[in-house]
Coordinates of C-alpha atoms and ligand atoms in Angstrom, one line a residue:
X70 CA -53.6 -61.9 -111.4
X71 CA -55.1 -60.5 -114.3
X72 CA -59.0 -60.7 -115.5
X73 CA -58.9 -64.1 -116.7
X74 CA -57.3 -65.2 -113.0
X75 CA -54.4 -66.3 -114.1
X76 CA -51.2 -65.1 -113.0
X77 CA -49.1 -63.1 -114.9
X78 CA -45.5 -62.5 -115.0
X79 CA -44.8 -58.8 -114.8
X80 CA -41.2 -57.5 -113.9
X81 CA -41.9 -55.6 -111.3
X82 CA -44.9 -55.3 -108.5
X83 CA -44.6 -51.3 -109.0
X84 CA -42.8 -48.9 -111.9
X85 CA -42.7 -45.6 -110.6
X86 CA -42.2 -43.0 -113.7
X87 CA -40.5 -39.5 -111.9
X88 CA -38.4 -39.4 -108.9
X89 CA -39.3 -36.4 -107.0
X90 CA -41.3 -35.9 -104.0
X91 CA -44.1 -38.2 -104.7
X92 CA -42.6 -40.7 -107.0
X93 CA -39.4 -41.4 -104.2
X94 CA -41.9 -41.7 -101.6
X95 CA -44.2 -44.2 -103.1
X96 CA -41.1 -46.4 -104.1
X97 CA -39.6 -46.3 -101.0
X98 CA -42.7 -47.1 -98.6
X99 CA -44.3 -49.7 -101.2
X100 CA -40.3 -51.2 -101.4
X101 CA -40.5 -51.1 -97.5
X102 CA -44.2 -53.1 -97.3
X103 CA -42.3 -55.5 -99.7
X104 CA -43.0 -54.7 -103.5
X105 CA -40.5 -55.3 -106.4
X106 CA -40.1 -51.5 -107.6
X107 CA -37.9 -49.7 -109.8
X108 CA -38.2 -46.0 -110.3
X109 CA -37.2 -44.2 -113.7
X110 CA -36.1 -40.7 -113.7
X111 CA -34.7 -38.8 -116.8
X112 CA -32.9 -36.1 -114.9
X113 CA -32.0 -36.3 -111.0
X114 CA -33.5 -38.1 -108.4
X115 CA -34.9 -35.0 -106.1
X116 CA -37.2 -33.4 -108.7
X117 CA -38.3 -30.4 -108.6
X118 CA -38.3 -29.6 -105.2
X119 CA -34.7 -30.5 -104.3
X120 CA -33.1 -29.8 -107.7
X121 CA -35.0 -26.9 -108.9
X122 CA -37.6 -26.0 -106.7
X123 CA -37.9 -25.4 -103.1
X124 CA -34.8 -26.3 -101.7
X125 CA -32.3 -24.2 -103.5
X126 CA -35.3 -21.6 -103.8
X127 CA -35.4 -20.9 -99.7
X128 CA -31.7 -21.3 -100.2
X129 CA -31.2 -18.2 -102.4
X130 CA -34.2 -16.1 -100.4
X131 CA -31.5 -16.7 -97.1
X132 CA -28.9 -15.0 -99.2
X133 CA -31.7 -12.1 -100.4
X134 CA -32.2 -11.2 -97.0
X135 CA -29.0 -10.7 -95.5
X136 CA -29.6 -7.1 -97.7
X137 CA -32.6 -6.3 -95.2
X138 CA -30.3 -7.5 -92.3
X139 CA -27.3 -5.3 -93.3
X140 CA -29.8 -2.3 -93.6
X141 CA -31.1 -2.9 -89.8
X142 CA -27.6 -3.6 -88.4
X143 CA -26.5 0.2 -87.8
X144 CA -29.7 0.2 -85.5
X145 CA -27.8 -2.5 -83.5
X146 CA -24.7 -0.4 -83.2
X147 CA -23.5 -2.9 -86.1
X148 CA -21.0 -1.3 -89.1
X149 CA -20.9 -3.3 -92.2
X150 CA -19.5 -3.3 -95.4
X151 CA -20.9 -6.2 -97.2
X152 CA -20.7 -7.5 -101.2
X153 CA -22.3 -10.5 -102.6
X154 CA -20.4 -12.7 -105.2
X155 CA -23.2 -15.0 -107.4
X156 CA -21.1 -17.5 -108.8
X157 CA -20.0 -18.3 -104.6
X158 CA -23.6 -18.5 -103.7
X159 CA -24.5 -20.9 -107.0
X160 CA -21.5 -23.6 -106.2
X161 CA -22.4 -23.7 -102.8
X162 CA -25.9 -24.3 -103.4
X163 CA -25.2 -27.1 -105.8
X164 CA -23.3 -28.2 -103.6
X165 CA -26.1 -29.0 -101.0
X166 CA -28.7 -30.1 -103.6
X167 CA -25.7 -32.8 -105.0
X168 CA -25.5 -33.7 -101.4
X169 CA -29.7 -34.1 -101.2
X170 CA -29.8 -36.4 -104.4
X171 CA -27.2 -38.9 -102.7
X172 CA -29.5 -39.1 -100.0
X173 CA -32.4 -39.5 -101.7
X174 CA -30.8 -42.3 -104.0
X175 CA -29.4 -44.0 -100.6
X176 CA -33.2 -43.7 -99.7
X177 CA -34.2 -45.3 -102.4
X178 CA -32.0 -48.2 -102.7
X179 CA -31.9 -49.1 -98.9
X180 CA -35.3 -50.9 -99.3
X181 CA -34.2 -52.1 -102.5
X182 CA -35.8 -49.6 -105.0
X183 CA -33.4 -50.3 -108.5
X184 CA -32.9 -46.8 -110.2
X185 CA -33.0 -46.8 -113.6
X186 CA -31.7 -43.2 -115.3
X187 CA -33.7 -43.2 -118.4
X188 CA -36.9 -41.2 -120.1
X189 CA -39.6 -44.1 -119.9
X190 CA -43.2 -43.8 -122.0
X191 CA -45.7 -45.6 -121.2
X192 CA -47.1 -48.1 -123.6
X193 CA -49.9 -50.1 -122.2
X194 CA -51.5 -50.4 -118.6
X195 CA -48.7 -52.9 -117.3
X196 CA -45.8 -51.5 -119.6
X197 CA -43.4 -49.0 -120.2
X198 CA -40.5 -48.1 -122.9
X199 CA -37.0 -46.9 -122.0
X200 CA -36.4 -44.6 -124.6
X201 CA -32.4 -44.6 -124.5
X202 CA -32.0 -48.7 -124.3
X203 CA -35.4 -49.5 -125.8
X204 CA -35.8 -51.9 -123.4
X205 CA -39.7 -52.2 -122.5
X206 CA -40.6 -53.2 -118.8
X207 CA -44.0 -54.6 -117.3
X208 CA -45.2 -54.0 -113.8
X209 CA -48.6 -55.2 -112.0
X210 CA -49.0 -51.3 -111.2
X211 CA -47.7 -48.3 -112.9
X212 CA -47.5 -44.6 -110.8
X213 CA -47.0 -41.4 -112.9
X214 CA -45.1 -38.9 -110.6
X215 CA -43.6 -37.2 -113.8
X216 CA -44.5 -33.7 -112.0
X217 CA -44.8 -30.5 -113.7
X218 CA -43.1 -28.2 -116.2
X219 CA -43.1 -24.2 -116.1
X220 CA -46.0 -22.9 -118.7
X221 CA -44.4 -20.1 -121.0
X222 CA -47.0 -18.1 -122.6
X223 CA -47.4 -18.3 -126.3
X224 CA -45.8 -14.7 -127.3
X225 CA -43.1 -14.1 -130.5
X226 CA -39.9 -14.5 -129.0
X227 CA -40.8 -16.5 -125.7
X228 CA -37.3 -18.6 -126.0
X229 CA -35.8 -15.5 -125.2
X230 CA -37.0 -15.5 -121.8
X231 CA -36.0 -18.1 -119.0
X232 CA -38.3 -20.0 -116.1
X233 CA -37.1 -21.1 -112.6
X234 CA -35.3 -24.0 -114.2
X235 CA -32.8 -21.5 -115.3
X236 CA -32.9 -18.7 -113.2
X237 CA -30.7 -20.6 -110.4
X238 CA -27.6 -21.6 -112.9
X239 CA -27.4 -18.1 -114.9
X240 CA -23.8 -18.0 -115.7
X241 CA -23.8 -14.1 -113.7
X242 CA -26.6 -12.3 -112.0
X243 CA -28.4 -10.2 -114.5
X244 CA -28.2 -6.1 -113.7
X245 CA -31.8 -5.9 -114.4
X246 CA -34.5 -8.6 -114.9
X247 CA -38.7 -8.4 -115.5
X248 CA -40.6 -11.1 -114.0
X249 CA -44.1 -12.3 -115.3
X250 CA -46.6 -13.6 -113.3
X251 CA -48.1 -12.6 -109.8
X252 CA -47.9 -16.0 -108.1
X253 CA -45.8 -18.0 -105.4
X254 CA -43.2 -18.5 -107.8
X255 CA -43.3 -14.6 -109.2
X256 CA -42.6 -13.3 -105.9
X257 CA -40.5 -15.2 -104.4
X258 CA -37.9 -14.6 -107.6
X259 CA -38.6 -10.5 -107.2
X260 CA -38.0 -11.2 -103.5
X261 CA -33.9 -13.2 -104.4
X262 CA -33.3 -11.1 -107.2
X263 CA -34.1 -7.4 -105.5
X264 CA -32.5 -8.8 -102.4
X265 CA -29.4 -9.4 -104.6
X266 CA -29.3 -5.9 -105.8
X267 CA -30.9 -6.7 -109.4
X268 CA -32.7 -3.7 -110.1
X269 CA -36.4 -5.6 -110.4
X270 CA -39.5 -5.2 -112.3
X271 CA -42.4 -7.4 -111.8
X272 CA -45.5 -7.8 -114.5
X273 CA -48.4 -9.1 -114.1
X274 CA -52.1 -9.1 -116.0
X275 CA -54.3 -8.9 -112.4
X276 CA -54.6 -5.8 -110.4
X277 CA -52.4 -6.8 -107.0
X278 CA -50.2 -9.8 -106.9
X279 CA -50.8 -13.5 -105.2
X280 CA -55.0 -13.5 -106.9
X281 CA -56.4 -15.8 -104.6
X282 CA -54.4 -14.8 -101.3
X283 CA -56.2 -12.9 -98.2
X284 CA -56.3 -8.8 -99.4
X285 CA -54.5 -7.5 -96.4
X286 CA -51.6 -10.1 -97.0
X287 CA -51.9 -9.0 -101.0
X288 CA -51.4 -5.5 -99.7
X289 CA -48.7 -6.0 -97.2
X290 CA -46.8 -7.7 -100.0
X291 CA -47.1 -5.2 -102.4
X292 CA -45.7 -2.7 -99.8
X293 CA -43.1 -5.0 -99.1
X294 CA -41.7 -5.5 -102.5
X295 CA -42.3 -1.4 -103.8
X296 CA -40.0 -0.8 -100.5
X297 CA -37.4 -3.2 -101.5
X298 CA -36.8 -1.6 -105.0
X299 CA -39.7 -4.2 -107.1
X300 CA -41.2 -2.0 -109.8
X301 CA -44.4 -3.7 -109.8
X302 CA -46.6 -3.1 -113.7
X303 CA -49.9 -4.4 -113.2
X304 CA -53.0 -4.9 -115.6
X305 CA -50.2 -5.7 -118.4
X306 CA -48.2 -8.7 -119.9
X307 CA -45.4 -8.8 -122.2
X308 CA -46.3 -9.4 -125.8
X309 CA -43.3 -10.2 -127.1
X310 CA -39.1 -10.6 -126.6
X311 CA -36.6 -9.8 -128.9
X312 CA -32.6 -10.0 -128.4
X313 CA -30.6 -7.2 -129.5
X314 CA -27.1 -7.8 -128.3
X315 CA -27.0 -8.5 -125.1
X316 CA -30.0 -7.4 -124.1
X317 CA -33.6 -8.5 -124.6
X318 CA -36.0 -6.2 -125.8
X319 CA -39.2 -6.8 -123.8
X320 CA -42.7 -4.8 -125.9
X321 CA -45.6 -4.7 -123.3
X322 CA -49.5 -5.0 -124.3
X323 CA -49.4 -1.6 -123.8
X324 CA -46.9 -0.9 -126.6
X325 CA -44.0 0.1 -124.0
X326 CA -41.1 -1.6 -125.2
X327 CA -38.2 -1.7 -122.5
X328 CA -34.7 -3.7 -122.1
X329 CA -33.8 -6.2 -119.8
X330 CA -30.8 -8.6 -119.2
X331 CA -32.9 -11.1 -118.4
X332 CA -36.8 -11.8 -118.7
X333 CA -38.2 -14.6 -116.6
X334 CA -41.5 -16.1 -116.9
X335 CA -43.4 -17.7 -113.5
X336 CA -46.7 -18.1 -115.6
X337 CA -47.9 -21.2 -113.4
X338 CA -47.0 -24.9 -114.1
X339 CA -48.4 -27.4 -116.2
X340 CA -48.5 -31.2 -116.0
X341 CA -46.2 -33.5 -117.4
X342 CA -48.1 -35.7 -119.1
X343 CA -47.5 -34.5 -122.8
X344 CA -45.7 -37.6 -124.6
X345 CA -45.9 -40.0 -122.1
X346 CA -48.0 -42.3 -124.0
X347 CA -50.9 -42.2 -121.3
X348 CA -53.9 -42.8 -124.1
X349 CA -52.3 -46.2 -124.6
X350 CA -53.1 -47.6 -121.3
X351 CA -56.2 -46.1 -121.2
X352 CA -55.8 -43.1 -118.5
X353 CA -58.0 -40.1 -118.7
X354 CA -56.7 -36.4 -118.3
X355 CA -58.3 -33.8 -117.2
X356 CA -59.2 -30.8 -119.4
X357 CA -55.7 -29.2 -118.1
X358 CA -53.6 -32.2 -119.2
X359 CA -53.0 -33.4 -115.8
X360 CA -54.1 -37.5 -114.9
X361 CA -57.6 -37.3 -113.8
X362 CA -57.5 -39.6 -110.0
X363 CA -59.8 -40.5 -107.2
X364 CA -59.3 -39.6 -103.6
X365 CA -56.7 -42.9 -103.9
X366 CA -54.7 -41.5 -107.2
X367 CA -55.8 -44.3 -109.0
X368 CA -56.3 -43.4 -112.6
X369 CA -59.4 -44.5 -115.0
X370 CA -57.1 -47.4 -115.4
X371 CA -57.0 -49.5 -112.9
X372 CA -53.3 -50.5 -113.0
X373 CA -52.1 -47.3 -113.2
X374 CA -51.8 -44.4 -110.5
X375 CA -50.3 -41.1 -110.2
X376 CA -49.1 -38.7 -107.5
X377 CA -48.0 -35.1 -107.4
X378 CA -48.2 -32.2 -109.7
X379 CA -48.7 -34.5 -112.5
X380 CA -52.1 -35.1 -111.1
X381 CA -53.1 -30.9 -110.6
X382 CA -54.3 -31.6 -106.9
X383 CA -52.1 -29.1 -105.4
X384 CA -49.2 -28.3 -107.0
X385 CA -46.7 -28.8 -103.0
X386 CA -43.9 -30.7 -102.5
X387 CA -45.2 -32.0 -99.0
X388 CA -48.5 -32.9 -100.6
X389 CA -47.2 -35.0 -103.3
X390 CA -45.6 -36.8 -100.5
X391 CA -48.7 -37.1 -98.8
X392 CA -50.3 -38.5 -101.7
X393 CA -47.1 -41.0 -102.6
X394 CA -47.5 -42.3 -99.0
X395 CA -50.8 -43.0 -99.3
X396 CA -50.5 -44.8 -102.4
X397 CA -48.4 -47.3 -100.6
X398 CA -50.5 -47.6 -97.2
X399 CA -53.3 -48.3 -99.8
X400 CA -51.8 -50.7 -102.0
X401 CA -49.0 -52.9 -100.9
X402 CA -50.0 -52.1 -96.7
X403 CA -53.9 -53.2 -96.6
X404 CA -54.6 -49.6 -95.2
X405 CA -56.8 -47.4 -97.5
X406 CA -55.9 -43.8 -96.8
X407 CA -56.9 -41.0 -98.8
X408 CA -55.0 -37.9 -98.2
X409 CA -57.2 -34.4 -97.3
X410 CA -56.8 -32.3 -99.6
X411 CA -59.3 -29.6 -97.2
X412 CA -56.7 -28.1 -95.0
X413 CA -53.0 -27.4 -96.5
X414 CA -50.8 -24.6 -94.5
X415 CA -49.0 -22.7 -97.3
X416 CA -46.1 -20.5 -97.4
X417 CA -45.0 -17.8 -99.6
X418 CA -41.5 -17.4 -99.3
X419 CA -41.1 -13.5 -100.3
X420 CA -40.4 -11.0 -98.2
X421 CA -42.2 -9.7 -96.3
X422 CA -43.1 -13.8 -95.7
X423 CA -46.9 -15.1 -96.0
X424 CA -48.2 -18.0 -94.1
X425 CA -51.9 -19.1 -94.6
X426 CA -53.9 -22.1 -93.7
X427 CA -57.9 -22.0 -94.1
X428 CA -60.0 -19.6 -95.5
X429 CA -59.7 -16.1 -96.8
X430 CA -61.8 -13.1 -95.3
X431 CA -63.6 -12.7 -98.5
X432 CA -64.1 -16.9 -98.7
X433 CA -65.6 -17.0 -94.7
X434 CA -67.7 -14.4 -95.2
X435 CA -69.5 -16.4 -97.5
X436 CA -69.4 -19.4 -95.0
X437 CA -71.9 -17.5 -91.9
X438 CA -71.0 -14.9 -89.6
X439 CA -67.5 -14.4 -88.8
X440 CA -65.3 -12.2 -86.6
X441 CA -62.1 -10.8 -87.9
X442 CA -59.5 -9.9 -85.1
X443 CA -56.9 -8.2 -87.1
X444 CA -53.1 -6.9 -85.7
X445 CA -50.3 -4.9 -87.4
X446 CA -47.5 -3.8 -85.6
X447 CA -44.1 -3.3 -86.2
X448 CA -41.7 -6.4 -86.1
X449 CA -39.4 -6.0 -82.8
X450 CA -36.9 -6.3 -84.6
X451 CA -37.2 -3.3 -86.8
X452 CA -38.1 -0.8 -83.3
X453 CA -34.5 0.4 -83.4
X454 CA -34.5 1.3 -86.8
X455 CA -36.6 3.8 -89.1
X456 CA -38.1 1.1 -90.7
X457 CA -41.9 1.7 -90.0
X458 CA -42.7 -2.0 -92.2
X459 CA -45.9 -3.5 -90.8
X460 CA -46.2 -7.2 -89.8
X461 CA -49.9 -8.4 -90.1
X462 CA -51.7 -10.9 -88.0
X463 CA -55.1 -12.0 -88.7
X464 CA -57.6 -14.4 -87.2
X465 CA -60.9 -15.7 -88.6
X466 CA -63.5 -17.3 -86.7
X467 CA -66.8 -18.4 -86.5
X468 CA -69.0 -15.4 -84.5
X469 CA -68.8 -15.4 -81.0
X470 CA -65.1 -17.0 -80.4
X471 CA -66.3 -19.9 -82.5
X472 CA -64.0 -22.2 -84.9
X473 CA -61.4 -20.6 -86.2
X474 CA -61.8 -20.8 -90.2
X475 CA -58.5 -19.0 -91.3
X476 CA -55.3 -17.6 -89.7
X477 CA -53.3 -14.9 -92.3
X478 CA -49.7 -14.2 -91.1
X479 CA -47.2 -11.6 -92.9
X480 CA -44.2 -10.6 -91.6
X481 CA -41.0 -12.8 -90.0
X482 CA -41.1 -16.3 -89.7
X483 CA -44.6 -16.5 -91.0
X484 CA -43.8 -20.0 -92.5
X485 CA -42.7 -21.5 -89.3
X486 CA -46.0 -20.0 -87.4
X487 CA -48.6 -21.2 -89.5
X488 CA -47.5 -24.7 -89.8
X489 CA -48.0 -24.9 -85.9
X490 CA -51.3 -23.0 -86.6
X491 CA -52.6 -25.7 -88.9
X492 CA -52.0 -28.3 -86.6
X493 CA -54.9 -26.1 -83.7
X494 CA -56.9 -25.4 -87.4
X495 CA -56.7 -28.8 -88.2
X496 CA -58.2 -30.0 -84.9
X497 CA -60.8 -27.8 -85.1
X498 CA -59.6 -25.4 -82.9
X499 CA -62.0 -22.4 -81.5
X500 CA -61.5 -18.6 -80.9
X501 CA -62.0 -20.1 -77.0
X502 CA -59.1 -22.5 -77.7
X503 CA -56.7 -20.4 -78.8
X504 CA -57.4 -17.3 -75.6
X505 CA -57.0 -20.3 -73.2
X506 CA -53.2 -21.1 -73.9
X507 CA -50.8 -18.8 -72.5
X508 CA -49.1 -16.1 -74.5
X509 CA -45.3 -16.5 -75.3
X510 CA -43.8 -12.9 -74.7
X511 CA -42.0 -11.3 -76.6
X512 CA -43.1 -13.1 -80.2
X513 CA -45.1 -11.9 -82.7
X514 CA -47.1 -15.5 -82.3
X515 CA -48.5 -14.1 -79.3
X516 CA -50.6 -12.0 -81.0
X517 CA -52.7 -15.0 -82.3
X518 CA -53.8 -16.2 -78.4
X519 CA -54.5 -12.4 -76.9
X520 CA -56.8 -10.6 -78.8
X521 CA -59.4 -9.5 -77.2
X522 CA -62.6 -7.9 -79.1
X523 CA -63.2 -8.4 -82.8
X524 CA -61.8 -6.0 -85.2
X525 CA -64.7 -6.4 -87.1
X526 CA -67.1 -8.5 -88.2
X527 CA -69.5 -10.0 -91.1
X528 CA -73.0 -10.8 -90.3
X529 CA -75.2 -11.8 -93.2
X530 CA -72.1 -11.0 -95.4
X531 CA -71.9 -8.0 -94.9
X532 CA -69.1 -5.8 -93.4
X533 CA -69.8 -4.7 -89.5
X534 CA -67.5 -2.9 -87.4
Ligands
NDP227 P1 -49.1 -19.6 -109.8 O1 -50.3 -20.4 -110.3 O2 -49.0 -19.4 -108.4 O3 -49.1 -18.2 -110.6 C1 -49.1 -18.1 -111.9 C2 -49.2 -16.6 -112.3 O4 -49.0 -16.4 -113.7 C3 -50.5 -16.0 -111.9 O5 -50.3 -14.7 -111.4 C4 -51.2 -16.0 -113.2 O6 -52.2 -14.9 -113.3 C5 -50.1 -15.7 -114.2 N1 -50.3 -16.2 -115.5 C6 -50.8 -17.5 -115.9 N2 -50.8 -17.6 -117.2 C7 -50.4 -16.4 -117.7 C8 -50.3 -15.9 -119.1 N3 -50.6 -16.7 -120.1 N4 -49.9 -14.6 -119.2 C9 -49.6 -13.8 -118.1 N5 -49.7 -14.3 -116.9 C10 -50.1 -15.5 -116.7 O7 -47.9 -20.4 -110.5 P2 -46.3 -20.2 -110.2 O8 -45.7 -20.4 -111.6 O9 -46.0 -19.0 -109.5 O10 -46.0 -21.5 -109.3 C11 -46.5 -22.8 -109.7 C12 -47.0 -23.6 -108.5 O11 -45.9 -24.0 -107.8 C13 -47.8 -22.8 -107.5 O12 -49.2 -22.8 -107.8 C14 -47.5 -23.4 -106.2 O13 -48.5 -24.4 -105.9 C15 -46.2 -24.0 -106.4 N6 -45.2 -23.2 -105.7 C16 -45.2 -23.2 -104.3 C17 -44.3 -22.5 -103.6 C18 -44.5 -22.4 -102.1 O14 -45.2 -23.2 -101.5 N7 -43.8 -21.5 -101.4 C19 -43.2 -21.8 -104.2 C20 -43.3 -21.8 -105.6 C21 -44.2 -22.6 -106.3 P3 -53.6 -15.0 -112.7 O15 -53.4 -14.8 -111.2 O16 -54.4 -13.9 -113.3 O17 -54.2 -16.4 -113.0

């Protein structure tokens, strides 16, 4: 119905604009509670995540790591003599992702989603323009799940470098590359390509990588990636690119100029809401560009919501799928959900691995007293070898075995603990809690249930030990 309370005759219930994690989720759930949806995607329906993102990401840090499991092997009485051919590792991830995007499109169209393969703008709350057939399409409710875009800074030359679009497809594996950037994505790609044998420099404008991140897991990663070959240049970025032959000539704000085969930026992602036609229906950004929503993602407009990157929540697959869910409990299931945004397990997919869910040492500390029980030990499976790597464990509570507040994991499998972890953080789990279940021995996860006295402590914010 519109204002005047009389119906209108839209095409559709729901025009999704993006099919990746969010946007496929919504369509499919509101399609399954019974709305008429179509969902327009200009490249292939997956996104980010499946086509460019996450899933051939962890695909490519598998094959990094085999070099770390060769190097331990002799300590296993193993011999081998291994080489790695790029061009095998690229079909056969394409492979897989082609295989994804089927499903996801049999997803889609079980519950009767129509997909229509097009760039769409939108041109008024309850419309939209196909920009290849022209045709122009109305819907009671518009979501924008148009994701994000990698942000290249603004230097001479910056077309010489690539982003993670790119970086999976390069017609051969480059003999040297320089990454920018010291976050999730920065690391992870000096993780696949020094894994790979690509003799690695990283660059970045902070002082240690991952700004934001626990310091003992900043640390341990830093020591990671200096023992895997990463040449890590810090308190610097890259001024400029210039190509001379095959090469491209990177000049540092230092004045250093060095050349690389390839130069990658991962300088953070921006919204995708440039040229979408959002000021026509009314829908107010925020001062980053990305859709400004309330707790559930409906835009200043009232017709139109959005999901995922595109709205600068928390730029995470499983979050936009969160948030695509709830759209659809909400509005075509009667049942208002809006997704917390407080407590989100994260992964860092480098090696060695980070897993995090809560709060930083340096963030509790500001929250009351807190006790720090901290572990470091070798990983098992390095006792055999010469490799004196540390993992790190640590656990923040409340004082006197209270809440836990944060749990900080480096090392193997870190990813697969802390989800687990967040489920006990989530709950509200305390120091008591976790000392009551019974270790699991011999795992590095045991760590988390058996320690005994703190390593240390804050009262009034300030450092005890
Ligand atoms: P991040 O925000 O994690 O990191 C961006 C990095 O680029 C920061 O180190 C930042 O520095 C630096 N930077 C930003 N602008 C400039 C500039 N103009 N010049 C030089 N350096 C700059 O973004 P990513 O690109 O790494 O990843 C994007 C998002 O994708 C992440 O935030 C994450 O949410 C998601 N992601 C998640 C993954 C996972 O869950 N495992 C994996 C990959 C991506 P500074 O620290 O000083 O701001």
């Amino acid at each position: 119905m519109n204002d005047l309370g009389t119906y209108m005759a839209y095409d559709y219930d729901l025009l999704v604009i993006g099919a990746g994690s969010g946007g496929v989720r919504a369509a499919r759930m509101s399609a399954t509670y019974g709305a008429k949806v179509a969902i327009i995607e200009e490249f292939r329906v997956g996104g980010t995540c499946v086509i460019r993102g996450c899933v051939p990401k962890k695909l490519y840090v598998y094959a990094s790591r085999f070099a770390d499991q060769f190097d331990l092997a002799p300590s296993f009485g193993w011999q081998v003599d291994a080489s790695f051919d790029w061009p095998t590792l690229v079909a056969a991830k394409e492979k897989e992702i082609t295989r994804l995007e089927a499903a996801y499109t049999a997803n889609l169209e079980k519950p009767g989603v129509e997909i229509i393969k097009e760039r769409a703008v939108v041109t008024g709350p309850n419309s939209i323009k196909l920009l290849g057939s022209g045709r122009e399409l109305t819907a009671e409710r518009l979501l924008i799940a148009t994701g994000s875009h990698p942000h290249i800074p603004d230097i001479p030359g910056a077309e010489f470098g690539i982003t993670s679009n790119e970086a999976f497809d390069l017609p051969t594996l480059p003999k040297t590359i320089l990454i920018e950037g010291g976050g999730y994505i920065a690391v992870e790609f000096a993780t696949i390509f020094a894994g790979l044998g690509v003799d690695t420099t990283l660059i970045y404008r902070g002082e240690r990588v991952l700004r934001g991140f626990d310091e003992d897991m900043r640390i341990g990663l830093e020591a990671g990636l200096t023992t895997r070959g990463v040449r890590l240049i810090y308190q610097t970025t890259v001024a400029s690119l210039a190509k001379m032959g095959d090469a491209v000539h990177a000049t540092f704000s230092d004045g250093v100029t060095a050349p690389f085969d390839a130069v990658m930026f991962a300088t953070g992602r921006r919204a995708n809401t440039r040229g979408l036609g959002l000021e026509t229906a009314g829908v107010k950004l925020n001062e980053d560009g990305s859709v400004a929503v309330d707790a559930y993602s409906q835009s200043s407009a009232p017709s139109v919501y959005a999901v995922g990157d595109v709205t600068g929540r928390a730029q995470l697959t499983p979050v936009a799928i969160r948030e695509g869910w709830y759209f659809a409990e909400t509005v075509y299931n009667n049942k208002p959900l809006a997704v917390d945004h407080s407590i989100i397990p994260t992964a860092v997919f480098s090696e060695p691995e980070i897993g995090v869910v809560g709060l930083n040492e340096e963030e509790a500390a500001t929250h009351g007293d807190i006790d720090v029980y901290v572990a470091r030990f070798r990983p098992m499976q390095n006792t055999l070898s010469t490799k004196t790597e540390r993992m790190v464990l640590k656990l923040i509570t409340e004082k006197d075995e209270g809440k836990v507040l944060g749990v900080h994991i480096l090392g193997p499998s870190a990813a697969e603990m802390i989800q687990l972890v967040g489920i006990a953080v989530g709950m509200g789990a305390t120091k008591a809690d976790f000392d009551r279940t019974i270790a699991l021995h011999p795992s590095a996860a045991e760590e988390l249930v058996t320690f005994k006295a703190p390593s240390y402590t804050y009262r009034d914010g300030k450092k005890t030990s």
